[in-house]
Amino acid sequence: MNNEEFLYKLKNKEYISNRLFHTIDKSLIPSDFNLDKYNDNVLDTYLVKYDEYFKELDKKILLDTDQKRAVLADEDSLLILAEAGTGKTTTLSAKVKYLVDIKHVDPSKILVMSYTKKATLELQKR
C-alpha cells in the first residue's frame, strides 16, 4: 500500500510525508527526485488552492506565509520551535482548525502539547 500511495501522490502532486517516503521501495524513486523541493512545490500549489480558506481564516487568525506552510504540511506530527511572540500558538490553533475543517480529522484524534501553561490555556480557549 505504501508504494501505491507514494506513486499516487507523486502522480497527483500531493504532499509526501517523510514517514511515507522512508517506507517505499527505493527503486520507485526517480534518480533526480528531491523530496524537500517536491514538497515545497506542492505547498506553493496548496497556498493558491486554499487562498480563500486562509482569507476567511485571517479574519480570526492572521498568519504569514511560513505559518500557512506549516498548517498545510501533511506530516504525522508538527514541531514548532521559535522565539516568544512569533506566533507558535497561533500556528498550532490554525493547524488544528485546518485539520478539522479541510482534512475532516476527528478533533478527539488530535493531540496538541505545549510546555507552558499560558500557551496551553490559550490553545484550549481557541
Coordinates of C-alpha atoms in Angstrom, one line a residue:
M1 CA 0.0 0.0 0.0
N2 CA 2.8 2.5 0.8
N3 CA 4.3 2.1 -2.7
E4 CA 0.9 2.7 -4.3
E5 CA 0.2 5.7 -2.1
F6 CA 3.6 7.2 -3.0
L7 CA 3.1 6.7 -6.7
Y8 CA -0.4 8.2 -6.4
K9 CA 0.8 11.2 -4.6
L10 CA 3.7 11.7 -6.9
K11 CA 1.4 11.5 -10.0
N12 CA -1.2 13.8 -8.5
K13 CA 1.2 16.3 -7.0
E14 CA 0.2 15.7 -3.4
Y15 CA 2.4 16.3 -0.3
I16 CA 4.5 13.3 0.5
S17 CA 5.3 12.8 4.2
N18 CA 8.7 11.8 5.4
R19 CA 7.2 8.8 7.1
L20 CA 5.7 7.6 3.8
F21 CA 8.9 8.4 1.8
H22 CA 11.1 6.3 4.0
T23 CA 8.9 3.2 3.8
I24 CA 8.7 2.9 0.0
D25 CA 10.7 0.8 -2.4
K26 CA 13.6 2.9 -3.4
S27 CA 13.5 1.7 -7.0
L28 CA 10.3 3.7 -7.4
I29 CA 12.0 7.0 -6.7
P30 CA 13.3 8.8 -9.8
S31 CA 17.1 9.4 -9.5
D32 CA 16.7 13.2 -9.6
F33 CA 13.9 13.3 -7.1
N34 CA 14.3 15.7 -4.2
L35 CA 11.6 15.3 -1.5
D36 CA 12.0 18.8 0.0
K37 CA 11.9 20.5 -3.3
Y38 CA 8.9 18.5 -4.4
N39 CA 7.0 19.2 -1.2
D40 CA 7.9 22.9 -1.4
N41 CA 6.3 23.0 -4.9
V42 CA 3.2 21.2 -3.6
L43 CA 2.9 23.6 -0.7
D44 CA 3.1 26.6 -3.1
T45 CA 0.3 25.0 -5.0
Y46 CA -1.7 24.4 -1.8
L47 CA -1.2 28.1 -0.8
V48 CA -3.0 29.1 -4.0
K49 CA -5.6 26.3 -3.7
Y50 CA -6.5 27.3 -0.1
D51 CA -6.2 31.0 -0.6
E52 CA -9.9 31.6 0.1
Y53 CA -9.8 29.4 3.2
F54 CA -6.9 31.5 4.6
K55 CA -8.5 34.8 3.7
E56 CA -11.5 33.7 5.7
L57 CA -9.3 32.4 8.5
D58 CA -7.3 35.6 8.5
K59 CA -10.4 37.4 9.8
K60 CA -9.8 35.5 13.0
I61 CA -6.3 34.2 12.9
L62 CA -3.7 36.2 11.0
L63 CA -0.9 34.0 9.5
D64 CA 2.2 34.8 7.5
T65 CA 3.3 32.6 4.6
D66 CA 5.6 30.4 6.7
Q67 CA 2.9 29.8 9.2
K68 CA 0.5 28.8 6.4
R69 CA 3.0 26.4 5.0
A70 CA 3.3 24.8 8.5
V71 CA -0.5 24.5 8.6
L72 CA -0.6 22.9 5.1
A73 CA 2.3 20.4 5.6
D74 CA 0.9 16.9 5.8
E75 CA 3.3 15.2 8.3
D76 CA 2.2 12.9 11.1
S77 CA 3.5 15.4 13.6
L78 CA 4.4 19.0 13.8
L79 CA 7.0 20.6 16.0
I80 CA 7.1 24.4 16.1
L81 CA 10.2 26.0 17.6
A82 CA 10.5 29.7 17.7
E83 CA 11.1 32.7 19.9
A84 CA 8.5 34.2 22.2
G85 CA 5.8 36.2 20.5
T86 CA 6.4 34.8 17.0
G87 CA 3.0 33.0 16.6
K88 CA 3.6 29.4 17.7
T89 CA 0.3 29.1 19.5
T90 CA -1.5 30.9 16.6
T91 CA 0.0 28.5 14.1
L92 CA -0.9 25.4 16.2
S93 CA -4.5 26.6 16.6
A94 CA -4.7 27.3 12.8
K95 CA -3.3 23.8 12.1
V96 CA -6.0 22.2 14.3
K97 CA -8.7 24.2 12.6
Y98 CA -7.4 23.2 9.2
L99 CA -7.2 19.5 10.1
V100 CA -10.8 19.6 11.3
D101 CA -12.3 21.9 8.6
I102 CA -10.4 20.7 5.5
K103 CA -8.9 17.3 6.3
H104 CA -12.0 16.2 8.3
V105 CA -9.9 14.8 11.2
D106 CA -11.9 14.0 14.3
P107 CA -10.9 16.5 16.9
S108 CA -10.6 13.8 19.5
K109 CA -7.8 12.2 17.4
I110 CA -5.6 15.4 17.6
L111 CA -3.1 15.8 20.3
V112 CA -1.6 19.3 21.0
M113 CA 1.1 19.7 23.6
S114 CA 2.7 22.8 25.0
Y115 CA 5.4 23.3 27.6
T116 CA 3.9 26.4 29.1
K117 CA 0.7 26.8 31.0
K118 CA -0.1 30.1 29.2
A119 CA 0.1 28.5 25.7
T120 CA -1.9 25.6 26.9
L121 CA -4.7 27.8 28.2
E122 CA -4.6 29.9 25.0
L123 CA -4.9 26.7 22.9
Q124 CA -7.8 25.5 24.9
K125 CA -9.6 28.8 24.6
R126 CA -9.1 28.9 20.8

